[in-house]
Short mmCIF file of C-alpha atoms in Angstrom, two decimals:
data_model
loop_
_atom_site.label_atom_id
_atom_site.label_comp_id
_atom_site.label_asym_id
_atom_site.label_seq_id
_atom_site.Cartn_x
_atom_site.Cartn_y
_atom_site.Cartn_z
CA MET A 387 40.46 144.05 55.68
CA ALA A 388 44.05 143.44 56.95
CA HIS A 389 46.44 146.31 56.88
CA GLU A 390 48.95 146.14 54.07
CA GLY A 391 52.29 147.97 54.39
CA PRO A 392 53.95 150.11 51.76
CA ARG A 393 55.50 148.58 48.66
CA LEU A 394 59.15 147.64 48.68
CA PRO A 395 61.39 150.44 47.38
CA ALA A 396 63.87 150.10 44.53
CA ALA A 397 67.31 148.88 45.51
CA ARG A 398 70.26 151.28 45.75
CA GLY A 399 73.12 148.87 45.46
CA PRO A 400 74.00 145.16 45.81
CA VAL A 401 73.33 144.90 49.54
CA SER A 402 69.90 146.51 49.47
CA ALA A 403 69.10 144.58 46.26
CA ALA A 404 69.86 141.26 47.94
CA VAL A 405 67.81 142.17 51.05
CA ARG A 406 64.92 143.26 48.83
CA GLU A 407 64.98 139.98 46.93
CA TYR A 408 65.20 137.98 50.17
CA LEU A 409 62.07 139.74 51.52
CA ARG A 410 60.31 138.80 48.33
CA GLY A 411 61.46 135.20 48.68
CA ALA A 412 63.34 135.53 45.42
CA GLY A 413 67.03 135.29 46.40
CA PRO A 414 69.68 134.86 49.07
CA LEU A 415 70.95 137.47 51.46
CA PRO A 416 74.21 139.30 50.59
CA PRO A 417 77.57 137.84 51.67
CA ALA A 418 79.31 139.32 54.71
CA GLY A 419 81.99 140.88 52.50
CA ALA A 420 79.40 143.00 50.67
CA VAL A 421 78.31 144.56 53.94
CA ALA A 422 81.86 145.19 55.09
CA GLY A 423 82.63 147.05 51.86
CA ALA A 424 79.51 149.24 51.84
CA PRO A 425 79.98 152.88 52.86
CA ALA A 426 78.44 153.25 56.35
CA TYR A 427 76.43 156.34 55.52
CA GLY A 428 75.71 155.43 51.89
CA ASP A 429 72.47 154.79 50.12
CA ASP A 430 72.99 151.04 49.80
CA LEU A 431 73.69 150.24 53.49
CA GLN A 432 71.20 152.71 54.84
CA LEU A 433 68.36 151.39 52.69
CA ALA A 434 69.24 147.78 53.55
CA LEU A 435 69.15 148.66 57.28
CA TYR A 436 65.87 150.60 56.82
CA LEU A 437 64.32 147.52 55.15
CA CYS A 438 65.33 145.37 58.09
CA TYR A 439 64.03 147.83 60.67
CA GLU A 440 60.71 148.46 58.93
CA LEU A 441 59.74 144.84 59.57
CA HIS A 442 59.37 145.90 63.26
CA TYR A 443 56.95 148.67 62.32
CA ARG A 444 54.40 148.21 59.51
CA GLY A 445 56.34 145.92 57.22
CA PHE A 446 55.92 145.85 53.44
CA ALA A 447 53.18 144.75 51.11
CA GLY A 448 53.69 141.12 50.05
CA VAL A 449 56.40 140.48 52.75
CA SER A 450 55.71 137.86 55.36
CA ALA A 451 55.35 139.17 58.91
CA GLY A 452 57.33 136.10 60.03
CA LEU A 453 60.47 137.59 58.55
CA GLU A 454 60.60 140.08 61.45
CA TRP A 455 62.37 137.41 63.49
CA ASP A 456 64.09 135.49 60.68
CA PRO A 457 67.49 134.37 62.14
CA ASP A 458 69.48 134.87 58.92
CA LEU A 459 68.01 138.32 58.41
CA LEU A 460 68.73 139.26 62.01
CA ARG A 461 72.38 138.18 61.57
CA LEU A 462 72.59 140.41 58.49
CA ARG A 463 70.98 143.25 60.40
CA ALA A 464 73.58 142.86 63.12
CA ALA A 465 76.35 143.21 60.55
CA LEU A 466 74.76 146.30 59.06
CA GLU A 467 74.31 147.82 62.56
CA HIS A 468 77.92 147.08 63.40
CA ARG A 469 79.11 148.91 60.33
CA PHE A 470 76.85 151.89 61.05
CA LEU A 471 77.50 152.06 64.80
CA THR A 472 81.29 151.78 64.35
CA ALA A 473 81.25 154.76 62.00
CA LEU A 474 79.02 156.72 64.42
CA ARG A 475 81.31 156.05 67.35
CA ALA A 476 84.33 157.13 65.31
CA ASP A 477 82.70 160.33 63.99
CA THR A 478 80.71 161.62 67.00
CA PRO A 479 82.52 164.18 69.17
CA VAL A 480 83.08 162.98 72.76
CA HIS A 481 81.70 165.24 75.51
CA ASP A 482 83.18 165.33 78.98
CA SER A 483 79.74 165.00 80.57
CA VAL A 484 76.02 164.93 79.87
CA GLU A 485 75.84 168.51 81.18
CA ASP A 486 78.38 169.64 78.60
CA ALA A 487 76.46 167.87 75.84
CA LEU A 488 73.19 169.45 76.93
CA ALA A 489 74.74 172.88 77.26
CA GLU A 490 75.55 172.96 73.54
CA LEU A 491 71.90 172.26 72.75
CA LEU A 492 70.56 174.99 75.00
CA VAL A 493 72.40 177.81 73.27
CA GLU A 494 70.71 179.25 70.19
CA PRO A 495 73.34 180.93 67.96
CA VAL A 496 72.54 184.53 67.04
CA ASP A 497 73.45 183.90 63.41
CA GLY A 498 71.93 180.46 62.98
CA SER A 499 72.32 178.95 59.53
CA GLY A 500 70.49 175.60 59.76
CA VAL A 501 67.64 174.26 57.70
CA SER A 502 64.88 175.89 59.82
CA HIS A 503 66.64 179.24 59.58
CA PHE A 504 66.94 178.93 55.81
CA LEU A 505 63.31 177.89 55.33
CA CYS A 506 62.07 180.60 57.68
CA ASP A 507 64.10 183.38 56.01
CA GLU A 508 64.11 182.47 52.33
CA GLY A 509 62.69 179.01 51.73
CA GLU A 510 60.34 178.56 48.83
CA LEU A 511 57.27 176.39 48.82
CA TRP A 512 58.89 173.67 46.74
CA GLN A 513 61.65 173.43 49.33
CA LEU A 514 59.09 173.13 52.17
CA ARG A 515 57.39 170.31 50.23
CA GLU A 516 60.70 168.50 49.84
CA TYR A 517 61.48 168.94 53.51
CA ALA A 518 58.11 167.45 54.45
CA ALA A 519 58.57 164.56 52.03
CA GLN A 520 61.99 163.75 53.53
CA ARG A 521 60.80 164.04 57.11
CA SER A 522 57.67 161.94 56.45
CA LEU A 523 59.72 158.82 56.87
CA TYR A 524 59.89 159.60 60.59
CA HIS A 525 56.91 161.88 61.22
CA LEU A 526 54.32 159.46 59.91
CA LYS A 527 55.46 157.14 62.70
CA GLU A 528 56.45 159.91 65.12
CA ALA A 529 57.31 158.68 68.63
CA ASP A 530 57.23 155.01 67.63
CA PRO A 531 61.04 154.41 67.60
CA HIS A 532 61.37 156.07 71.00
CA ALA A 533 58.61 153.93 72.51
CA TRP A 534 60.94 150.90 72.32
CA VAL A 535 62.82 152.27 75.30
CA LEU A 536 59.88 152.26 77.72
CA PRO A 537 60.25 148.62 78.85
CA ARG A 538 63.97 149.32 79.43
CA LEU A 539 63.30 152.14 81.93
CA TRP A 540 61.74 152.22 85.38
CA GLY A 541 60.78 154.70 88.10
CA ARG A 542 61.02 158.41 87.37
CA ALA A 543 62.59 157.95 83.93
CA LYS A 544 59.81 155.60 82.78
CA ALA A 545 57.09 157.90 84.14
CA GLY A 546 58.61 160.95 82.45
CA MET A 547 59.13 159.15 79.17
CA ALA A 548 55.58 157.76 79.17
CA ALA A 549 54.17 161.24 79.89
CA VAL A 550 55.93 162.76 76.88
CA GLU A 551 55.02 159.83 74.60
CA PHE A 552 51.35 160.17 75.72
CA ASP A 553 51.40 163.71 74.40
CA GLU A 554 53.07 162.59 71.13
CA TYR A 555 50.23 160.11 70.69
CA GLY A 556 47.62 162.81 71.08
CA GLY A 557 46.79 162.45 74.76
CA GLY A 558 44.23 159.77 73.88
CA ARG A 559 42.69 161.74 71.00
CA PRO A 560 43.31 160.25 67.54
CA ASP A 561 42.87 163.57 65.79
CA ARG A 562 45.79 165.01 67.86
CA VAL A 563 48.27 162.19 67.31
CA HIS A 564 51.37 163.91 65.95
CA ALA A 565 51.61 161.50 63.03
CA ARG A 566 48.04 162.48 62.12
CA LEU A 567 48.90 166.17 62.36
CA PHE A 568 51.86 165.65 60.03
CA ALA A 569 49.66 163.87 57.53
CA ASP A 570 47.41 166.95 57.64
CA LEU A 571 50.48 169.12 57.02
CA MET A 572 51.32 166.97 53.99
CA THR A 573 47.76 167.38 52.63
CA ASP A 574 48.13 171.13 52.84
CA LEU A 575 51.35 170.87 50.86
CA GLY A 576 49.83 168.70 48.18
CA LEU A 577 51.77 165.58 49.19
CA ASP A 578 50.70 161.94 49.27
CA THR A 579 50.11 160.93 52.92
CA THR A 580 50.55 157.19 52.28
CA TYR A 581 52.93 155.69 54.78
CA GLY A 582 56.32 155.10 53.21
CA ARG A 583 55.36 156.86 50.00
CA TYR A 584 58.58 158.89 49.79
CA LEU A 585 61.06 156.19 50.74
CA ASP A 586 62.36 155.94 47.22
CA ALA A 587 62.83 159.67 47.01
CA ALA A 588 64.46 160.21 50.40
CA CYS A 589 68.28 160.66 50.49
CA ALA A 590 70.65 158.46 52.47
CA GLU A 591 71.14 161.23 55.02
CA THR A 592 67.43 161.14 55.84
CA LEU A 593 67.44 157.35 56.10
CA ALA A 594 70.32 157.57 58.61
CA THR A 595 68.40 159.97 60.87
CA VAL A 596 65.51 157.48 61.04
CA ASN A 597 67.67 154.34 61.22
CA VAL A 598 69.61 155.66 64.23
CA MET A 599 66.38 155.89 66.21
CA SER A 600 65.55 152.21 65.54
CA LEU A 601 69.14 151.16 66.20
CA LEU A 602 69.14 152.84 69.61
CA GLY A 603 65.59 151.86 70.46
CA LEU A 604 65.75 148.19 69.61
CA HIS A 605 68.83 147.47 71.72
CA ARG A 606 68.50 147.46 75.49
CA GLY A 607 72.22 148.05 75.80
CA LEU A 608 71.81 151.38 73.98
CA ARG A 609 68.93 152.67 76.10
CA GLY A 610 71.06 155.51 77.46
CA ALA A 611 71.92 156.66 73.93
CA LEU A 612 68.22 156.50 72.97
CA VAL A 613 67.35 158.77 75.91
CA GLY A 614 70.11 161.18 74.74
CA HIS A 615 68.68 161.11 71.22
CA PHE A 616 65.16 161.80 72.53
CA ALA A 617 66.41 164.67 74.70
CA THR A 618 68.13 166.25 71.70
CA VAL A 619 64.98 166.08 69.60
CA GLU A 620 62.82 167.58 72.35
CA ILE A 621 65.30 170.34 73.35
CA THR A 622 65.92 171.56 69.81
CA SER A 623 62.36 171.11 68.56
CA SER A 624 60.64 174.20 70.03
CA PRO A 625 62.82 176.97 68.45
CA GLY A 626 63.16 175.08 65.18
CA SER A 627 59.41 174.48 65.02
CA ARG A 628 58.76 178.16 65.63
CA ARG A 629 60.81 179.04 62.54
CA LEU A 630 59.18 176.32 60.47
CA ALA A 631 55.69 177.56 61.45
CA GLU A 632 56.73 181.05 60.28
CA ALA A 633 57.95 179.58 56.99
CA MET A 634 54.65 177.82 56.45
CA ARG A 635 52.70 181.04 57.10
CA ARG A 636 55.03 183.18 54.93
CA THR A 637 54.53 180.87 51.98
CA ASP A 638 50.79 180.39 52.56
CA ALA A 639 51.33 176.65 52.89
CA GLY A 640 48.05 176.20 54.70
CA PRO A 641 46.66 176.18 58.26
CA ALA A 642 47.37 172.52 59.00
CA ALA A 643 50.97 172.97 57.78
CA ALA A 644 51.48 175.79 60.27
CA HIS A 645 49.52 174.08 62.99
CA PHE A 646 51.84 171.03 63.11
CA TYR A 647 54.80 173.14 64.02
CA ASP A 648 52.80 175.48 66.30
CA GLU A 649 51.78 172.39 68.26
CA HIS A 650 55.47 171.43 68.67
CA VAL A 651 56.49 174.90 69.84
CA GLU A 652 54.22 174.66 72.86
CA ALA A 653 54.38 170.92 73.57
CA ASP A 654 58.11 170.49 73.22
CA ALA A 655 58.93 173.49 75.42
CA VAL A 656 57.23 171.51 78.19
CA HIS A 657 58.70 168.24 77.10
CA GLU A 658 62.20 169.66 77.31
CA GLN A 659 61.89 170.15 81.06
CA VAL A 660 60.42 166.72 81.61
CA VAL A 661 63.13 165.00 79.55
CA ARG A 662 65.98 166.84 81.16
CA HIS A 663 64.87 166.56 84.79
CA ASP A 664 62.80 163.35 84.85
CA VAL A 665 63.91 161.13 81.99
CA ILE A 666 67.65 161.90 81.95
CA GLY A 667 67.77 162.76 85.64
CA GLY A 668 65.81 159.71 86.66
CA LEU A 669 67.85 157.38 84.41
CA LEU A 670 71.20 158.63 85.74
CA ASP A 671 70.00 158.49 89.35
CA GLU A 672 69.34 154.80 88.85
CA GLU A 673 72.14 154.00 86.39
CA PRO A 674 74.87 156.64 86.58
CA HIS A 675 77.15 154.45 84.47
CA LEU A 676 74.99 155.29 81.47
CA ALA A 677 76.11 158.95 81.42
CA ALA A 678 78.56 158.43 78.56
CA ASP A 679 75.88 156.68 76.54
CA VAL A 680 73.42 159.55 77.04
CA ALA A 681 76.09 162.01 75.91
CA PHE A 682 76.80 159.79 72.88
CA GLY A 683 73.10 159.81 71.97
CA ILE A 684 73.05 163.60 72.07
CA GLY A 685 76.23 163.86 69.98
CA VAL A 686 75.17 161.29 67.37
CA THR A 687 71.85 162.98 66.82
CA THR A 688 73.54 166.28 66.14
CA LEU A 689 76.06 164.61 63.85
CA LEU A 690 73.40 163.02 61.63
CA GLU A 691 71.17 166.08 61.60
CA ASP A 692 74.14 168.20 60.52
CA ARG A 693 74.84 165.74 57.71
CA LEU A 694 71.22 165.97 56.55
CA ALA A 695 71.28 169.76 56.79
CA ALA A 696 74.40 169.96 54.64
CA ARG A 697 72.74 167.77 52.00
CA LEU A 698 69.53 169.85 51.95
CA LEU A 699 71.13 173.26 51.96
CA THR A 700 73.82 172.44 49.41
CA SER A 701 71.12 171.23 47.00
CA TRP A 702 68.66 174.08 47.63
CA ARG A 703 71.26 176.85 47.42
CA ALA A 704 72.28 175.48 44.04
CA GLY A 705 68.63 175.41 42.92
CA ARG A 706 68.56 171.61 42.84
CA SER A 707 66.20 169.11 44.44
CA SER A 708 67.40 167.45 47.57
CA LEU A 709 65.46 164.34 46.72
CA ARG A 710 66.67 161.35 44.72
CA THR A 711 63.59 161.74 42.54
CA PRO A 712 62.06 165.26 42.55
CA LEU A 713 58.38 165.67 43.42
CA HIS A 714 55.99 165.56 40.51
CA SER A 715 54.24 168.82 39.90
CA GLU A 716 50.90 167.07 39.44
CA MET A 717 51.00 166.14 43.11
CA ALA A 718 50.71 169.76 44.17
CA HIS A 719 47.36 171.48 44.70
CA ILE A 720 49.13 174.82 44.27
CA SER A 721 51.03 176.34 41.43
#
């Protein structure tokens, strides 16, 4: 039986509504003016871009695979990307060098106040479930957006990147593929593990963190920024994962929930060294002119993660759901 992708999500504005209808074969794409007027980080533009990108992954149920390379849709995607990338370049702090950008990542603040700190210290089970639902948009295809860069690298950078990706894909063992481990985490939390299940519920800030990976990965000219993004994820993953594993244990979320983050504590501590010395080092040895792009990738990742953290923490500290549609209690296997 052929694989069928997730169902199309509900629209969040005129641009995403038009893209949705076009994918269904039921209407035209939006005019250029609609894209130009859409907020770059808003729900409408981010969902429209997500719909375009998802055609390069698993697609959607009832949507023709041939639309992946539809010229009109690609032109629209380019307009959406231009709007998003222009905002990112304007809002991302500029670092003097890659070393300066990396240095900021390597310092753990004593009084950290991010999402992993909050969940570790005081997070409740419902908040951990929401966090997993939001992150499922990436983690159920973990490592896939970064794999786009492999054909754009060579030598030491390619070898280092391939080594890390091999680990992300379970080292050849399907039961250890990180996307599989995250699905097991979701099962412990009483969540639906269907790919794309929480797309309707995820906030625009979450969509942006996933879209930026596809944006950087699908453009050869942005390969340096993709490497910077990947480095940021790997360098910051180990300490954050340690806190999230503690949160899972403190709330009795389940063994698979804790195991997913325990796995990342160990694996990403090793990956950090490979990414810094082989992937970034190898890339800049071959193409030193990409240093500013690598630094941009580091900065843009931090920018979008900070935006997501602000959304989550503002909602949770007010006792509100961070999701557009809160999780249904009947989905939980725990009270």
